[in-house]
Structures are given as structure tokens and as C-alpha cells.
Tab-separated table of C-alpha atoms and ligand atoms in Angstrom:
chain	number	residue	atom	x	y	z
A	1395	UNK	CA	-9.981	-11.147	-8.715
A	1396	UNK	CA	-10.911	-14.120	-10.862
A	1397	UNK	CA	-8.820	-14.540	-14.047
A	1398	UNK	CA	-11.783	-15.071	-16.339
A	1399	UNK	CA	-11.811	-13.738	-19.907
A	1400	UNK	CA	-14.235	-10.858	-19.273
A	1401	UNK	CA	-12.890	-9.554	-16.001
A	1402	UNK	CA	-9.993	-7.310	-16.932
A	1403	UNK	CA	-7.934	-5.677	-14.224
A	1404	UNK	CA	-5.201	-3.079	-14.024
A	1405	UNK	CA	-2.025	-4.577	-12.553
A	1406	UNK	CA	1.172	-2.596	-12.075
A	1407	UNK	CA	4.683	-3.859	-11.399
A	1408	UNK	CA	7.026	-1.629	-9.448
A	1409	UNK	CA	10.539	-1.665	-8.020
A	1410	UNK	CA	14.049	-0.363	-8.548
A	1411	UNK	CA	16.478	-1.102	-11.363
A	1412	UNK	CA	17.043	-4.713	-12.445
A	1413	UNK	CA	14.446	-6.278	-10.126
A	1414	UNK	CA	12.845	-8.458	-12.829
A	1415	UNK	CA	9.650	-6.562	-13.603
A	1416	UNK	CA	9.644	-7.308	-17.320
A	1417	UNK	CA	10.252	-11.028	-16.713
A	1418	UNK	CA	7.332	-11.100	-14.262
A	1419	UNK	CA	5.163	-9.150	-16.737
A	1420	UNK	CA	5.791	-11.773	-19.438
A	1421	UNK	CA	5.191	-14.643	-17.016
A	1422	UNK	CA	1.900	-13.211	-15.762
A	1423	UNK	CA	0.780	-12.423	-19.315
A	1424	UNK	CA	1.505	-15.995	-20.462
A	1425	UNK	CA	-0.397	-17.395	-17.481
A	1426	UNK	CA	-3.424	-15.145	-18.000
A	1427	UNK	CA	-3.448	-15.721	-21.774
A	1428	UNK	CA	-3.345	-19.454	-21.038
A	1429	UNK	CA	-6.529	-18.959	-18.991
A	1430	UNK	CA	-8.158	-17.344	-22.048
A	1431	UNK	CA	-7.790	-13.729	-20.932
A	1432	UNK	CA	-7.150	-10.798	-23.248
A	1433	UNK	CA	-3.877	-9.360	-21.894
A	1434	UNK	CA	-2.015	-6.157	-22.726
A	1435	UNK	CA	1.560	-5.868	-21.474
A	1436	UNK	CA	2.832	-2.331	-21.454
A	1437	UNK	CA	5.306	-0.085	-19.670
A	1438	UNK	CA	6.037	3.445	-18.506
A	1439	UNK	CA	7.398	5.687	-19.693
A	1440	UNK	CA	6.088	4.388	-23.017
A	1441	UNK	CA	3.209	2.247	-24.182
A	1442	UNK	CA	1.862	4.667	-26.832
A	1443	UNK	CA	3.647	6.626	-29.614
A	1444	UNK	CA	3.664	10.028	-27.878
A	1445	UNK	CA	4.799	8.500	-24.596
A	1446	UNK	CA	7.591	6.598	-26.369
A	1447	UNK	CA	8.879	9.900	-27.761
A	1448	UNK	CA	8.814	11.422	-24.255
A	1449	UNK	CA	10.604	8.338	-22.866
A	1450	UNK	CA	13.701	9.155	-24.897
A	1451	UNK	CA	13.864	12.601	-23.273
A	1452	UNK	CA	13.633	11.103	-19.792
A	1453	UNK	CA	15.926	8.080	-19.887
A	1454	UNK	CA	18.690	9.364	-22.141
A	1455	UNK	CA	21.307	12.053	-21.681
A	1456	UNK	CA	22.928	13.761	-18.783
A	1457	UNK	CA	21.676	12.863	-15.291
A	1458	UNK	CA	21.187	16.556	-14.486
A	1459	UNK	CA	19.313	17.555	-17.644
A	1460	UNK	CA	15.952	17.721	-15.797
A	1461	UNK	CA	15.105	18.474	-12.191
A	1462	UNK	CA	12.524	16.393	-10.320
A	1463	UNK	CA	9.609	18.740	-11.150
A	1464	UNK	CA	10.482	18.754	-14.861
A	1465	UNK	CA	10.702	14.961	-14.795
A	1466	UNK	CA	7.330	14.647	-13.039
A	1467	UNK	CA	5.716	16.900	-15.677
A	1468	UNK	CA	7.208	14.825	-18.503
A	1469	UNK	CA	6.167	11.548	-16.836
A	1470	UNK	CA	2.657	12.946	-16.363
A	1471	UNK	CA	2.425	13.933	-20.052
A	1472	UNK	CA	3.632	10.482	-21.076
A	1473	UNK	CA	1.207	8.844	-18.611
A	1474	UNK	CA	-1.775	10.793	-19.920
A	1475	UNK	CA	-0.880	9.789	-23.491
A	1476	UNK	CA	-0.461	6.142	-22.408
A	1477	UNK	CA	-3.763	6.153	-20.489
A	1478	UNK	CA	-5.655	7.697	-23.397
A	1479	UNK	CA	-4.314	5.542	-26.195
A	1480	UNK	CA	-3.540	2.203	-24.544
A	1481	UNK	CA	-4.644	1.607	-20.951
A	1482	UNK	CA	-8.199	2.983	-20.904
A	1483	UNK	CA	-9.213	1.377	-24.248
A	1484	UNK	CA	-7.829	-1.989	-23.087
A	1485	UNK	CA	-9.626	-1.861	-19.724
A	1486	UNK	CA	-12.839	-0.720	-21.452
A	1487	UNK	CA	-12.908	-3.850	-23.601
A	1488	UNK	CA	-12.288	-6.074	-20.576
A	1489	UNK	CA	-8.589	-6.765	-21.129
A	1490	UNK	CA	-6.088	-7.281	-18.328
A	1491	UNK	CA	-3.433	-4.577	-18.381
A	1492	UNK	CA	-0.037	-5.447	-16.943
A	1493	UNK	CA	1.969	-2.253	-16.694
A	1494	UNK	CA	5.698	-2.205	-15.924
A	1495	UNK	CA	5.948	0.940	-13.730
A	1496	UNK	CA	3.245	3.544	-13.068
A	1497	UNK	CA	2.659	6.396	-10.640
A	1498	UNK	CA	4.356	4.692	-7.676
A	1499	UNK	CA	7.604	5.044	-9.649
A	1500	UNK	CA	7.068	8.811	-9.754
A	1501	UNK	CA	6.523	8.820	-5.988
A	1502	UNK	CA	9.684	6.775	-5.402
A	1503	UNK	CA	12.019	8.414	-7.958
A	1504	UNK	CA	10.848	12.032	-8.216
A	1505	UNK	CA	9.287	12.585	-4.754
A	1506	UNK	CA	11.211	10.406	-2.282
A	1507	UNK	CA	14.577	10.299	-4.065
A	1508	UNK	CA	14.363	13.505	-6.130
A	1509	UNK	CA	12.840	15.805	-3.509
A	1510	UNK	CA	9.617	16.780	-5.333
A	1511	UNK	CA	6.772	17.968	-3.073
A	1512	UNK	CA	4.292	15.057	-2.805
A	1513	UNK	CA	1.443	17.570	-3.211
A	1514	UNK	CA	2.699	18.252	-6.756
A	1515	UNK	CA	2.432	14.577	-7.668
A	1516	UNK	CA	-1.043	14.273	-6.128
A	1517	UNK	CA	-2.101	17.305	-8.200
A	1518	UNK	CA	-0.683	15.835	-11.421
A	1519	UNK	CA	-2.376	12.491	-10.786
A	1520	UNK	CA	-5.676	14.284	-10.215
A	1521	UNK	CA	-5.204	16.443	-13.316
A	1522	UNK	CA	-4.695	13.447	-15.622
A	1523	UNK	CA	-7.317	11.415	-13.708
A	1524	UNK	CA	-4.869	8.551	-13.274
A	1525	UNK	CA	-6.809	5.429	-12.283
A	1526	UNK	CA	-5.732	3.514	-9.200
A	1527	UNK	CA	-4.325	0.076	-10.063
A	1528	UNK	CA	-6.355	-2.914	-8.841
A	1529	UNK	CA	-3.158	-4.638	-7.745
A	1530	UNK	CA	0.492	-3.601	-7.549
A	1531	UNK	CA	3.403	-5.997	-7.182
A	1532	UNK	CA	6.434	-4.338	-5.607
A	1533	UNK	CA	9.573	-6.284	-6.430
A	1534	UNK	CA	12.104	-5.731	-3.682
A	1535	UNK	CA	15.813	-6.249	-4.210
A	1536	UNK	CA	19.077	-4.680	-2.989
A	1537	UNK	CA	19.802	-1.736	-5.340
A	1538	UNK	CA	23.499	-2.635	-5.808
A	1539	UNK	CA	22.547	-6.140	-6.967
A	1540	UNK	CA	19.744	-4.820	-9.190
A	1541	UNK	CA	21.985	-2.236	-10.812
A	1542	UNK	CA	24.541	-4.964	-11.526
A	1543	UNK	CA	21.822	-6.992	-13.243
A	1544	UNK	CA	20.558	-4.072	-15.307
A	1545	UNK	CA	23.951	-2.645	-16.274
A	1546	UNK	CA	24.582	-2.659	-19.994
A	1547	UNK	CA	21.080	-3.965	-20.712
A	1548	UNK	CA	19.455	-0.682	-21.726
A	1549	UNK	CA	22.167	0.890	-23.826
A	1550	UNK	CA	21.861	4.677	-23.763
A	1551	UNK	CA	18.803	4.448	-21.449
A	1552	UNK	CA	20.698	4.654	-18.187
A	1553	UNK	CA	20.031	8.218	-17.043
A	1554	UNK	CA	18.426	7.090	-13.756
A	1555	UNK	CA	20.739	4.107	-13.280
A	1556	UNK	CA	23.654	6.552	-13.156
A	1557	UNK	CA	22.206	8.351	-10.118
A	1558	UNK	CA	24.066	7.935	-6.790
A	1559	UNK	CA	23.703	4.931	-4.484
A	1560	UNK	CA	21.744	6.913	-1.869
A	1561	UNK	CA	19.185	7.907	-4.562
A	1562	UNK	CA	18.543	4.222	-5.283
A	1563	UNK	CA	18.388	3.429	-1.559
A	1564	UNK	CA	15.639	6.066	-1.144
A	1565	UNK	CA	13.772	4.622	-4.155
A	1566	UNK	CA	13.773	1.174	-2.563
A	1567	UNK	CA	12.691	2.482	0.845
A	1568	UNK	CA	9.799	4.434	-0.696
A	1569	UNK	CA	8.450	1.459	-2.642
A	1570	UNK	CA	8.373	-0.482	0.641
A	1571	UNK	CA	6.721	2.483	2.388
A	1572	UNK	CA	4.030	2.709	-0.331
A	1573	UNK	CA	3.318	-1.006	0.066
A	1574	UNK	CA	3.082	-0.614	3.848
A	1575	UNK	CA	0.667	2.338	3.479
A	1576	UNK	CA	-1.544	0.526	0.951
A	1577	UNK	CA	-1.530	-3.165	1.872
A	1578	UNK	CA	-4.871	-3.754	0.120
A	1579	UNK	CA	-3.423	-2.721	-3.226
A	1580	UNK	CA	0.253	-3.674	-2.897
A	1581	UNK	CA	2.056	-6.989	-2.509
A	1582	UNK	CA	5.809	-7.055	-1.893
A	1583	UNK	CA	7.694	-9.872	-3.620
A	1584	UNK	CA	11.274	-10.824	-2.763
A	1585	UNK	CA	13.061	-10.371	-6.085
A	1586	UNK	CA	16.085	-12.267	-4.769
A	1587	UNK	CA	14.177	-15.504	-5.430
A	1588	UNK	CA	14.312	-17.245	-8.815
A	1589	UNK	CA	12.114	-15.737	-11.541
A	1590	UNK	CA	9.996	-18.915	-11.414
A	1591	UNK	CA	9.402	-18.501	-7.671
A	1592	UNK	CA	8.546	-14.802	-8.050
A	1593	UNK	CA	5.977	-15.707	-10.724
A	1594	UNK	CA	4.546	-18.521	-8.605
A	1595	UNK	CA	4.092	-16.193	-5.634
A	1596	UNK	CA	2.512	-13.497	-7.838
A	1597	UNK	CA	0.046	-16.021	-9.286
A	1598	UNK	CA	-0.846	-17.242	-5.804
A	1599	UNK	CA	-1.540	-13.652	-4.729
A	1600	UNK	CA	-3.685	-13.055	-7.827
A	1601	UNK	CA	-5.731	-16.153	-7.112
A	1602	UNK	CA	-6.051	-15.287	-3.425
A	1603	UNK	CA	-7.679	-12.007	-4.437
A	1604	UNK	CA	-10.279	-13.641	-6.683
B	17	TMP	P1	12.658	1.237	-17.012
B	17	TMP	O1	14.154	1.127	-16.939
B	17	TMP	O2	11.994	0.415	-15.994
B	17	TMP	O3	12.117	1.104	-18.361
B	17	TMP	O4	12.266	2.761	-16.538
B	17	TMP	C1	12.919	3.859	-17.015
B	17	TMP	C2	13.441	4.709	-15.898
B	17	TMP	O5	12.499	5.728	-15.577
B	17	TMP	C3	13.767	3.978	-14.610
B	17	TMP	O6	15.093	4.307	-14.260
B	17	TMP	C4	12.809	4.557	-13.586
B	17	TMP	C5	12.417	5.892	-14.168
B	17	TMP	N1	11.051	6.353	-13.836
B	17	TMP	C6	10.907	7.446	-12.984
B	17	TMP	O7	11.902	8.007	-12.516
B	17	TMP	N2	9.641	7.889	-12.713
B	17	TMP	C7	8.518	7.332	-13.261
B	17	TMP	O8	7.397	7.780	-12.992
B	17	TMP	C8	8.689	6.185	-14.143
B	17	TMP	C9	7.496	5.547	-14.751
B	17	TMP	C10	9.968	5.742	-14.390
């Protein structure tokens, strides 16, 4: 995976709450832009106007306002909107897309932690023709420490953060399980390191895959 201007790739960043995904996204984008690449940094749920409107429904309000199936349907609608308006056009012109969360988050939060049948998620991914990321960085960090970091940062956007400790433990375990199942696509990074060290390791992995 050579970071040359005309060789865009789809990179996703995954992990629990407060693991440093947005900091890594900015760091990778700066590095790739410095190499002359066209880079789009985006996030889910969000990244396009319709998806941003759906985001508010998902991350605000009472923890019990949606069940896992309802959440998965809303995330899938937001994802389709994001793919159509932002991700596919960027990849088509050769840009690098760095996306903070994607379908592995649905597998961790709605399937593993929320109890949704994995077959339902596979069907939704097929229905919206969700492309497989070229590379996924899984940032791993103890949920209690991550939640402490993220607390108060996203005012009013804490619907998932307010879920119980065992929910967040299942989220973490599933991200590690996904990475173990798909070692070609996924790289686990220890998010307990400094942000600079996490970025350095991510860049080394990117270069190793060129
Ligand atoms: P953020 O805090 O990283 O912006 O993400 C918003 C919340 O949405 C976060 O708590 C994780 C959750 N989420 C899911 O539960 N399933 C998904 O598919 C995605 C993309 C996010």
C-alpha cells in the first residue's frame, strides 16, 4: 500500500470510547497529505448531511430509546448515505479515505454487546453493498480508562457511553476478536501508548503494506 498521490485506499479506525481514533485520524491525514495524497477524513455515524441527521437520533437521548436491531437499521441507513455521498466519490477520484468507525463498530456494539443476530448485520452490509476496508486499525484500551478520557467531551452525545461496564467489555473483546479473525485487514494498536507512538506504529504498518 504505497502512499502515492493516485493510490487511494479505504482505511478505518475502530475501538471503544476514548481510545484516540480522531487523534490518529488527524495524524495519519497530516502524514498522507504531506506525501502529496488527497485525503478525506470522515466518521460514522456522520460524514454526509443525511447521516449527520441520523447521528443525532443514535447518540443522543435515553440509552433504551432503540433496541439493537433498530440501531443497526439506523446505522445502515446512515452508512449508505455516507457511502453514496462521501466515501465512494472520494475513492473513485483516488483519494485516501480515513474513516473513524465503520461496520466493525456495528458488529462490536450492536451484535456482540447488544445481542443482534450477526446474520442481520451481514444482510444489511450486503444490502447496502458496504465495501470492505483495505486496512483497519483497532485501537485497544481498557474501557474504564477510555470512558474516563471521553467523559464530558461529547456533550449530549453520550448515549452509548452511558451503557453498563459489561457492555463496554464485550465491545472491546469483539474488536479484538474481529482483528484475530481478519489479520490481513486488521492491525491492533495499543492505545495506552502516547498518541505520537500510536501514530508512528500506524505509519510503520501502512508502509509495511506498500
Ligand atoms: P463516536 O463517539 O466515535 O463518534 O461514535 C458514536 C457512538 O456510536 C459510539 O458510542 C459508538 C456508536 N456506534 C455504534 O454503536 N455502532 C456503529 O455502527 C457505529 C458506527 C457507532
